[in-house]
Short mmCIF file of C-alpha atoms and ligand atoms in Angstrom, two decimals:
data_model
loop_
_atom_site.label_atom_id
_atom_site.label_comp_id
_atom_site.label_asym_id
_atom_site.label_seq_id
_atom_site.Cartn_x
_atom_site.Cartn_y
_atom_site.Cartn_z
CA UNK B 1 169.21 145.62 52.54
CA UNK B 2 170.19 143.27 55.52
CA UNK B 3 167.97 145.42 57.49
CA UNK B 4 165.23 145.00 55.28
CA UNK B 5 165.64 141.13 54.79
CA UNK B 6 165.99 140.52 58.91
CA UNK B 7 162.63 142.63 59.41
CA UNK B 8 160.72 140.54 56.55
CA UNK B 9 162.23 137.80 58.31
CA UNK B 10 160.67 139.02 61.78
CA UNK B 11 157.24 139.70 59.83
CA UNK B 12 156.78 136.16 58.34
CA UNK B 13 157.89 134.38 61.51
CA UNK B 14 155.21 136.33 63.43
CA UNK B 15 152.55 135.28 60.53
CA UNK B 16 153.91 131.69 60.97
CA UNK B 17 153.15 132.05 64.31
CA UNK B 18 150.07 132.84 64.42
CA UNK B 19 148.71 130.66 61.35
CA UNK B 20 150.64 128.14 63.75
CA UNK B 21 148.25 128.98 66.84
CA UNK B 22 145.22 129.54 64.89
CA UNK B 23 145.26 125.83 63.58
CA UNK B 24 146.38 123.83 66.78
CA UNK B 25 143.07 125.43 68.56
CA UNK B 26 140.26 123.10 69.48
CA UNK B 27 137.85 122.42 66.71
CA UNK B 28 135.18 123.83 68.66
CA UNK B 29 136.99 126.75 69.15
CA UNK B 30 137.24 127.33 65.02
CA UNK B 31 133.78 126.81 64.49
CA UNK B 32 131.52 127.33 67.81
CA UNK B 33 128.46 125.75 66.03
CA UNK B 34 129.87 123.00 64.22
CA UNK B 35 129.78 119.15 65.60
CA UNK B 36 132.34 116.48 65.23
CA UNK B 37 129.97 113.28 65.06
CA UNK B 38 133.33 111.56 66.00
CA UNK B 39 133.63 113.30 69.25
CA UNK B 40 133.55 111.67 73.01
CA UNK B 41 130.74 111.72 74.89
CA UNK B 42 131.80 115.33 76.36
CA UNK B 43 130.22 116.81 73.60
CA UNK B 44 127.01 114.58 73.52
CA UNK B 45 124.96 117.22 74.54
CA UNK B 46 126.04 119.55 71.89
CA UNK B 47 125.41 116.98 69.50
CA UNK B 48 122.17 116.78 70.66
CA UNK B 49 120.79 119.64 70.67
CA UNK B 50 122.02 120.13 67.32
CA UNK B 51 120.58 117.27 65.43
CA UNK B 52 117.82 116.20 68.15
CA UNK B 53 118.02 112.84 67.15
CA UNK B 54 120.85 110.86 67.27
CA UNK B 55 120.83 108.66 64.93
CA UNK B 56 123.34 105.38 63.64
CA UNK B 57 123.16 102.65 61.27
CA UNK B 58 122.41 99.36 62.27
CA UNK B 59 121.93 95.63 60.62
CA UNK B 60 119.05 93.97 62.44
CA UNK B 61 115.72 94.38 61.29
CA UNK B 62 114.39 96.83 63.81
CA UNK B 63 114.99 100.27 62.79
CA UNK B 64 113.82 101.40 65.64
CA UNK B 65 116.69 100.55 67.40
CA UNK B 66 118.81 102.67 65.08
CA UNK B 67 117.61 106.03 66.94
CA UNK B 68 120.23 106.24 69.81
CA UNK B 69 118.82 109.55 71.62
CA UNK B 70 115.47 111.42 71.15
CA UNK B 71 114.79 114.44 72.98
CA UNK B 72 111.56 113.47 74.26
CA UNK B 73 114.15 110.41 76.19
CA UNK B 74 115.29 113.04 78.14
CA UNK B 75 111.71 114.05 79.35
CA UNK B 76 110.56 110.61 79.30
CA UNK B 77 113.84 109.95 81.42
CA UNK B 78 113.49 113.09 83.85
CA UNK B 79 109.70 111.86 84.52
CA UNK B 80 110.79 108.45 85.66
CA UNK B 81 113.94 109.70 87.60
CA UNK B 82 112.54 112.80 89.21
CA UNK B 83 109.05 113.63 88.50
CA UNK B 84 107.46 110.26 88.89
CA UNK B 85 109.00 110.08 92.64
CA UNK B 86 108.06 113.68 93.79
CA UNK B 87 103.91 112.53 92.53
CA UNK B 88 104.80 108.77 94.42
CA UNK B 89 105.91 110.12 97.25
CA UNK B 90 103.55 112.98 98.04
CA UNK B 91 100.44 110.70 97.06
CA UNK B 92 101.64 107.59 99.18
CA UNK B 93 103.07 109.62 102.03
CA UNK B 94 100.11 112.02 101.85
CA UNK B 95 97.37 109.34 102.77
CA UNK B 96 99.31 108.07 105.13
CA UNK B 97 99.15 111.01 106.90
CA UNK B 98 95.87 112.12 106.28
CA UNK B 99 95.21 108.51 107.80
CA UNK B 100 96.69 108.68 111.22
CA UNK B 101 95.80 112.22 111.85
CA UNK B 102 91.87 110.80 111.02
CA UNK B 103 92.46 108.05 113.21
CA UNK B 104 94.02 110.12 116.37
CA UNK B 105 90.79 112.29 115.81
CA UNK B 106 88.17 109.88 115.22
CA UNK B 107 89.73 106.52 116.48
CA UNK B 108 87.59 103.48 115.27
CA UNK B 109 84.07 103.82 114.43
CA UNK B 110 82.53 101.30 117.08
CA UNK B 111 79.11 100.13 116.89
CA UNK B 112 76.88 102.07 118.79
CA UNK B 113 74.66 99.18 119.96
CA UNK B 114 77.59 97.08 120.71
CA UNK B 115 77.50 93.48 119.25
CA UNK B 116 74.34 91.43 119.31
CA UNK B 117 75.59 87.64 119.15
CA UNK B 118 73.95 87.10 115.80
CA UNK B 119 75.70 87.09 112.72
CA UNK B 120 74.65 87.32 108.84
CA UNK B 121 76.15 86.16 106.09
CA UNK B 122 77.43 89.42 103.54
CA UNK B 123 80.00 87.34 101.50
CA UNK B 124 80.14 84.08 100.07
CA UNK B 125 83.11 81.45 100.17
CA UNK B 126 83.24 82.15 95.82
CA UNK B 127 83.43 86.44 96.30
CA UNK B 128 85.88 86.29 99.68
CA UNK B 129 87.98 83.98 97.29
CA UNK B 130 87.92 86.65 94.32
CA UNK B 131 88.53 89.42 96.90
CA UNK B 132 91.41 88.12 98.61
CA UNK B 133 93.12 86.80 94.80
CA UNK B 134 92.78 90.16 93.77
CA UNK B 135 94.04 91.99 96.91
CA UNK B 136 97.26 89.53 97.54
CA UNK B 137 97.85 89.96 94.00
CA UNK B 138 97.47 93.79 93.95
CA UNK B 139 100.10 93.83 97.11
CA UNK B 140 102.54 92.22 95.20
CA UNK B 141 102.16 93.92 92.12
CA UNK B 142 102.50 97.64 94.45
CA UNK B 143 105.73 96.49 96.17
CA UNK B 144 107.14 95.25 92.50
CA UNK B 145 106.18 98.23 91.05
CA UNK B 146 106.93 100.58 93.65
CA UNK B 147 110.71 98.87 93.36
CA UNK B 148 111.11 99.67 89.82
CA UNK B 149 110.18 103.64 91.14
CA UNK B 150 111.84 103.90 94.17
CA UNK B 151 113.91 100.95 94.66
CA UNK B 152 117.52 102.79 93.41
CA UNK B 153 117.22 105.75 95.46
CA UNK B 154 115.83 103.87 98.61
CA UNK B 155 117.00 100.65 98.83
CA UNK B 156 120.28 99.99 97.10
CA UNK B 157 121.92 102.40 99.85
CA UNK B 158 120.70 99.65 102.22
CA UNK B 159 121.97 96.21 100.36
CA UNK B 160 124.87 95.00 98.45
CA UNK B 161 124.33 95.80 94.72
CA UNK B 162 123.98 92.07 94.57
CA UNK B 163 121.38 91.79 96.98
CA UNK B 164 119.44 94.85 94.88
CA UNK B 165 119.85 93.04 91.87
CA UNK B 166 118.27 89.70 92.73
CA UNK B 167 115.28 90.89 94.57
CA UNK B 168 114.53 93.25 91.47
CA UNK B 169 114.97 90.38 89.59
CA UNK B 170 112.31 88.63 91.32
CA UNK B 171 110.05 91.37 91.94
CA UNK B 172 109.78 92.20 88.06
CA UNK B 173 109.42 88.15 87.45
CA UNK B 174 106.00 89.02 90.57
CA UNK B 175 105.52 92.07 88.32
CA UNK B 176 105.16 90.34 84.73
CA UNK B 177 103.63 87.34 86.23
CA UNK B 178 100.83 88.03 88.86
CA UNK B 179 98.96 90.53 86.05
CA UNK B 180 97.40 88.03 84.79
CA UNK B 181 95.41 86.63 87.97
CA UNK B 182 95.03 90.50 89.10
CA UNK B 183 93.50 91.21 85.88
CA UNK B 184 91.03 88.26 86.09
CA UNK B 185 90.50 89.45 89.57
CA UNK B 186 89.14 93.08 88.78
CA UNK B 187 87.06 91.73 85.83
CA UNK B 188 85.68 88.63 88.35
CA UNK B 189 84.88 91.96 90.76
CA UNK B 190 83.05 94.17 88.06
CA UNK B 191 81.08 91.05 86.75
CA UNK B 192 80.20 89.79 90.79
CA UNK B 193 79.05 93.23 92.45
CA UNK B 194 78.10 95.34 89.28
CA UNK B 195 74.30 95.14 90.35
CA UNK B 196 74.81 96.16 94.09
CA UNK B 197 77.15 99.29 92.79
CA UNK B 198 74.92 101.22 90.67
CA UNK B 199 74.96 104.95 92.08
CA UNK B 200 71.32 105.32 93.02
CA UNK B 201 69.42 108.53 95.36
CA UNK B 202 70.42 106.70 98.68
CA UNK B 203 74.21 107.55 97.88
CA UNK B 204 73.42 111.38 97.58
CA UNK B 205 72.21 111.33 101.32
CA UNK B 206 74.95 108.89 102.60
CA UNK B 207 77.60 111.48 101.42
CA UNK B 208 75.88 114.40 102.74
CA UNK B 209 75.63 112.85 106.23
CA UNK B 210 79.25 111.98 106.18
CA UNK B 211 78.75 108.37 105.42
CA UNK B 212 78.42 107.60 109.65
CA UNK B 213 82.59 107.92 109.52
CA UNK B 214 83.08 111.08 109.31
CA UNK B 215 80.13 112.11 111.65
CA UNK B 216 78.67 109.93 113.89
CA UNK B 217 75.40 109.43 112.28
CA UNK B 218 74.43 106.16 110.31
CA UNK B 219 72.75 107.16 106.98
CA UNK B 220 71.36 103.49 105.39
CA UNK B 221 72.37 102.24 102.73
CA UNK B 222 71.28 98.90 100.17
CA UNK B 223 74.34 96.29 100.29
CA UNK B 224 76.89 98.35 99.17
CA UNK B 225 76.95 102.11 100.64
CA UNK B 226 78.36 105.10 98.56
CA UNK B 227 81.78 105.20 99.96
CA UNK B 228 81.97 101.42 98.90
CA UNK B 229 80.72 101.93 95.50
CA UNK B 230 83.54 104.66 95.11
CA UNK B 231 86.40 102.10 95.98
CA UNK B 232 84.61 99.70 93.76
CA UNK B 233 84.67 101.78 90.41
CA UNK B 234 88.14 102.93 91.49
CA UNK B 235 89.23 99.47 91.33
CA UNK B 236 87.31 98.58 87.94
CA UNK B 237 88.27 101.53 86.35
CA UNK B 238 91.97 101.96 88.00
CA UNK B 239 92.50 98.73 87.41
CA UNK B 240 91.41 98.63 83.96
CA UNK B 241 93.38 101.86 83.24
CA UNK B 242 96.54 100.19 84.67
CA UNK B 243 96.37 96.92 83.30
CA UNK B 244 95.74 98.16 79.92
CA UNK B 245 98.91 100.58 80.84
CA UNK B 246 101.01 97.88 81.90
CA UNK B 247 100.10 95.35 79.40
CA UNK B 248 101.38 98.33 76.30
CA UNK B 249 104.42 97.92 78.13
CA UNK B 250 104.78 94.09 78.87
CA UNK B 251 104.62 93.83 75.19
CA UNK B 252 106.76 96.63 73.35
CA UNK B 253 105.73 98.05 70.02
CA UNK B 254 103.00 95.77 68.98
CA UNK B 255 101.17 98.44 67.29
CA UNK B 256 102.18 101.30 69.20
CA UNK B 257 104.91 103.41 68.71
CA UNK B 258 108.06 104.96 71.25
CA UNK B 259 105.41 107.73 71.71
CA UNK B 260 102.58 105.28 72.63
CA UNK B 261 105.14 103.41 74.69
CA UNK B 262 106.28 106.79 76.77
CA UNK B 263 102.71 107.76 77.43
CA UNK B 264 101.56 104.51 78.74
CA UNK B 265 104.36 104.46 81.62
CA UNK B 266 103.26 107.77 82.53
CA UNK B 267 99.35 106.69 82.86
CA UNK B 268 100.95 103.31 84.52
CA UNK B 269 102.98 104.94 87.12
CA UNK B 270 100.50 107.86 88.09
CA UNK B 271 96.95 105.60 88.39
CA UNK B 272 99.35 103.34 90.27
CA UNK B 273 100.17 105.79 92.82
CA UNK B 274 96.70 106.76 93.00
CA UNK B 275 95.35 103.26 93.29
CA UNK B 276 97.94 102.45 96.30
CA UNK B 277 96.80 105.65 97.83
CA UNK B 278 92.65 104.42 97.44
CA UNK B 279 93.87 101.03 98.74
CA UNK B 280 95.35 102.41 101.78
CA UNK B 281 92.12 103.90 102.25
CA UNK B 282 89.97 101.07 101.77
CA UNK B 283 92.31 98.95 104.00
CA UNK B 284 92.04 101.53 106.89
CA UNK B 285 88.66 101.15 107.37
CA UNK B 286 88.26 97.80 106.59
CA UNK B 287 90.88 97.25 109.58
CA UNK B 288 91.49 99.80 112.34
CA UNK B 289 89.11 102.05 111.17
CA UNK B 290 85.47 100.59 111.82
CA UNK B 291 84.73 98.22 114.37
CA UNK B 292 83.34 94.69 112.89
CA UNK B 293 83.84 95.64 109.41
CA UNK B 294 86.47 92.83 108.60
CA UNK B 295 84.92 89.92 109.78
CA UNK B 296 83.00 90.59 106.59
CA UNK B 297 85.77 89.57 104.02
CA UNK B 298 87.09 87.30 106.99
CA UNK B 299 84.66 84.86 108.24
CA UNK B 300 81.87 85.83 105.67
CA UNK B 301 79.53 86.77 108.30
CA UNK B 302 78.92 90.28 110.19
CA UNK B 303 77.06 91.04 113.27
CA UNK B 304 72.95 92.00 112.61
CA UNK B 305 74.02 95.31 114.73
CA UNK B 306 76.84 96.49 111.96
CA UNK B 307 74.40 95.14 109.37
CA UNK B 308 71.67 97.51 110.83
CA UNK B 309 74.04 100.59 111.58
CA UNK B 310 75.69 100.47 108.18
CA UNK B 311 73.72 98.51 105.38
CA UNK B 312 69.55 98.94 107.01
CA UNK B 313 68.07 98.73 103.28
CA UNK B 314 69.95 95.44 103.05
CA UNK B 315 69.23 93.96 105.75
CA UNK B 316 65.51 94.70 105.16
CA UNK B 317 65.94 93.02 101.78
CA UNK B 318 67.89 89.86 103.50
CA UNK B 319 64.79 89.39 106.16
CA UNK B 320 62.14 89.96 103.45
CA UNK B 321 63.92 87.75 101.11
CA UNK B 322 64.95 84.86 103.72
CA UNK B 323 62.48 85.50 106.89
CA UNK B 324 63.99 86.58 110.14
CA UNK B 325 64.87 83.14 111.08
CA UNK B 326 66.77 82.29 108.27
CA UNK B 327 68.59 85.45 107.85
CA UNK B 328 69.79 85.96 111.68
CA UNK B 329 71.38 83.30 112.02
CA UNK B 330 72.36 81.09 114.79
CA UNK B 331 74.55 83.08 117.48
CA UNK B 332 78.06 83.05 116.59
CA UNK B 333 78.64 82.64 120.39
CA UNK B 334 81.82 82.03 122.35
CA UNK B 335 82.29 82.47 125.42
CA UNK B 336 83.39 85.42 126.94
CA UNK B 337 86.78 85.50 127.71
C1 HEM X 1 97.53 94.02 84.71
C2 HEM X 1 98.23 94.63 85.60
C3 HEM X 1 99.62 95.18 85.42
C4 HEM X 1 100.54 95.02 84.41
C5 HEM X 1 100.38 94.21 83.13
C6 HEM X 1 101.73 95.76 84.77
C7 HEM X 1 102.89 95.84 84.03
C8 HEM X 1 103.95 96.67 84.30
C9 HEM X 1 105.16 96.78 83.54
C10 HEM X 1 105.49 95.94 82.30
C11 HEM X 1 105.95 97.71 84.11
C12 HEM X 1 107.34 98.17 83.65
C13 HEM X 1 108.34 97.50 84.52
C14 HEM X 1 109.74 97.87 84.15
O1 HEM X 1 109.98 98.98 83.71
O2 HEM X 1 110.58 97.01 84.35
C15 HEM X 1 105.25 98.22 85.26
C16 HEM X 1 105.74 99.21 86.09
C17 HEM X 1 105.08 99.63 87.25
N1 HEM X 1 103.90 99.11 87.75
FE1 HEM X 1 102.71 97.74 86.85
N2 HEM X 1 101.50 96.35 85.97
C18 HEM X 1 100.23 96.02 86.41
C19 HEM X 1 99.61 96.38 87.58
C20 HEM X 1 100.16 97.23 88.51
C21 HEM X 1 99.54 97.58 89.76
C22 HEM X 1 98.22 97.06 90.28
C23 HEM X 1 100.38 98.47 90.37
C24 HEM X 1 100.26 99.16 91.71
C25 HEM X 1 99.21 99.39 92.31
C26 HEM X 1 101.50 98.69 89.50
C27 HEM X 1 102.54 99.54 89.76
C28 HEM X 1 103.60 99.80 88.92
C29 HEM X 1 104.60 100.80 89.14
C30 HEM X 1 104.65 101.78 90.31
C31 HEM X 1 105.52 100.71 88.09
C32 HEM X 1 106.77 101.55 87.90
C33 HEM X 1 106.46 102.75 87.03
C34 HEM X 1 107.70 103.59 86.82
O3 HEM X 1 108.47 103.82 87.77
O4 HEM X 1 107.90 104.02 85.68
N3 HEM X 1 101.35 97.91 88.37
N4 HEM X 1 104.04 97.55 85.35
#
């Protein structure tokens, strides 16, 4: 009998046991699938993918606010953080490639006749004005926004975190402010050179001789040639597409919805890239890449030999329209030095 009772004691002790270890294992352990709402952030993720949406309570009137993790944040989140960069980086760093290699190979378009004294007038003091509001204003509003993309990863490394956060500060107050005079700047552009930019046959034959940059011929062209009607619709339209873009997300949910909201940063950040990249372009040649060609948006006035080599039809249309005399005029002559 004392046998008996000391192995029944043995028996329930071992049950005690393991009822004991059974109920002091983790709660994820008990039930794999289950979530404990309660739980640290460690198990955030398995909240997640349970419920998708994490959702809370909240007192204030926007509901919105009461959704504390989506699963299209993540992707939203991973687009800014990651996939956004790789597209920035390969456009931007792309052109700027393609750029010096076509420089080293073609160097700067000269022109052929060399410079004849005589000057034209191409732009007046009211479109230089428009041109250079919108471009100072476009500047600013790459470097801001090219901050916002790439200013953690590239330029906190290189300043206090102090530093980092007061130029942000003042790039975003560039950012929200200088839309508005950009914006007034690309409609000013559409409204001032919409007649001169209407693709007509003469474009057709500019880009099949290489436009006299890539070759070395000079196909004519009316006031604006076909490579300069392509930076001007990339500019109306870009700039439409990213002003539209970036005003959805100066002003948050009125009418759209997180959806909306996600979408337009994506359009924002890619036609941004893609306008920096055109700009870069247009800049090129309007610099270091053609001989005479800034004077244009400089001084106003170009030399009648780049007027004949690059824009013939409208230089016809200036001497029919103002006789020679008036259109060539007086020698913009300094002394050589
Ligand atoms: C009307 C014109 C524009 C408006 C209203 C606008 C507005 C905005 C706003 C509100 C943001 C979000 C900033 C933030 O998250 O703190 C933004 C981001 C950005 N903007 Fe603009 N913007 C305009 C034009 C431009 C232009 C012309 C460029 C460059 C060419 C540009 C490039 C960018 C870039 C790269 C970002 C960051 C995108 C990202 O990393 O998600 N924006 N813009």
């Amino acid at each position: 009998m004392t046998m008996f009772a000391a192995k029944f004691r043995i028996v329930v002790g071992a049950f005690a046991l393991l009822a004991l270890a059974v109920s002091t294992r983790p709660a994820s352990a008990q039930q794999p699938n289950s979530v404990n709402p309660q739980a640290s952030v460690v198990k955030e993720q398995q909240l997640l993918q349970q419920l998708k949406t994490i959702e809370g309570r909240g007192t204030i009137p926007d509901t919105k606010s009461y959704t504390i993790e989506q699963p299209a944040g993540r992707d939203w989140r991973h687009f800014h953080e990651v996939t956004l960069r790789w597209i920035g980086a390969i456009i931007v760093l792309g052109i700027l490639a393609v750029l010096i290699l076509f420089y080293l190979w073609r160097g700067m378009v000269r022109i052929p006749g060399g410079r004849s004294g005589r000057t034209i007038v191409r732009f007046n003091a009211f479109e230089r004005f428009v041109h250079w509001m919108t471009a100072t204003c476009f500047i600013i509003l790459a470097i801001s926004g090219l901050n916002v993309t790439f200013g953690k990863p590239l330029l906190l490394p290189l300043m206090s975190p102090e530093a980092f956060t007061a130029w942000s500060q003042w790039a975003k107050y560039a950012h929200d402010y200088l839309n508005f005079p950009f914006t007034l700047g690309v409609i000013m552009i559409f409204l001032i050179w919409i007649a001169g930019n209407i693709p007509n046959h003469v474009d057709v034959e500019w880009f099949k001789r290489g436009g006299g940059i890539v070759g070395h011929d000079h196909p004519p062209a009316y006031r604006f040639n076909a490579g300069q009607k392509t930076i001007y619709w990339i500019v109306v339209l870009g700039g439409t597409a990213v002003a539209i873009s970036g005003y959805v997300l100066m002003f948050p949910f009125y009418g759209t919805d997180i959806h909306t909201m996600q979408s337009a940063e994506i359009a924002h950040g890619i036609v941004a890239m893609l306008l920096v990249a055109a700009m870069l372009g247009h800049i090129y040649i309007g610099t270091i890449g053609m001989e005479g060609a800034f004077e244009a948006m400089g001084t106003g006035t170009v030399d009648l030999n780049w007027a004949k080599e690059h824009h013939r039809l409208w230089l016809d249309e200036e001497m029919a329209r103002t006789g020679p005399n008036e259109s060539q005029r007086q020698p913009a002559l300094r002394p050589a030095e």
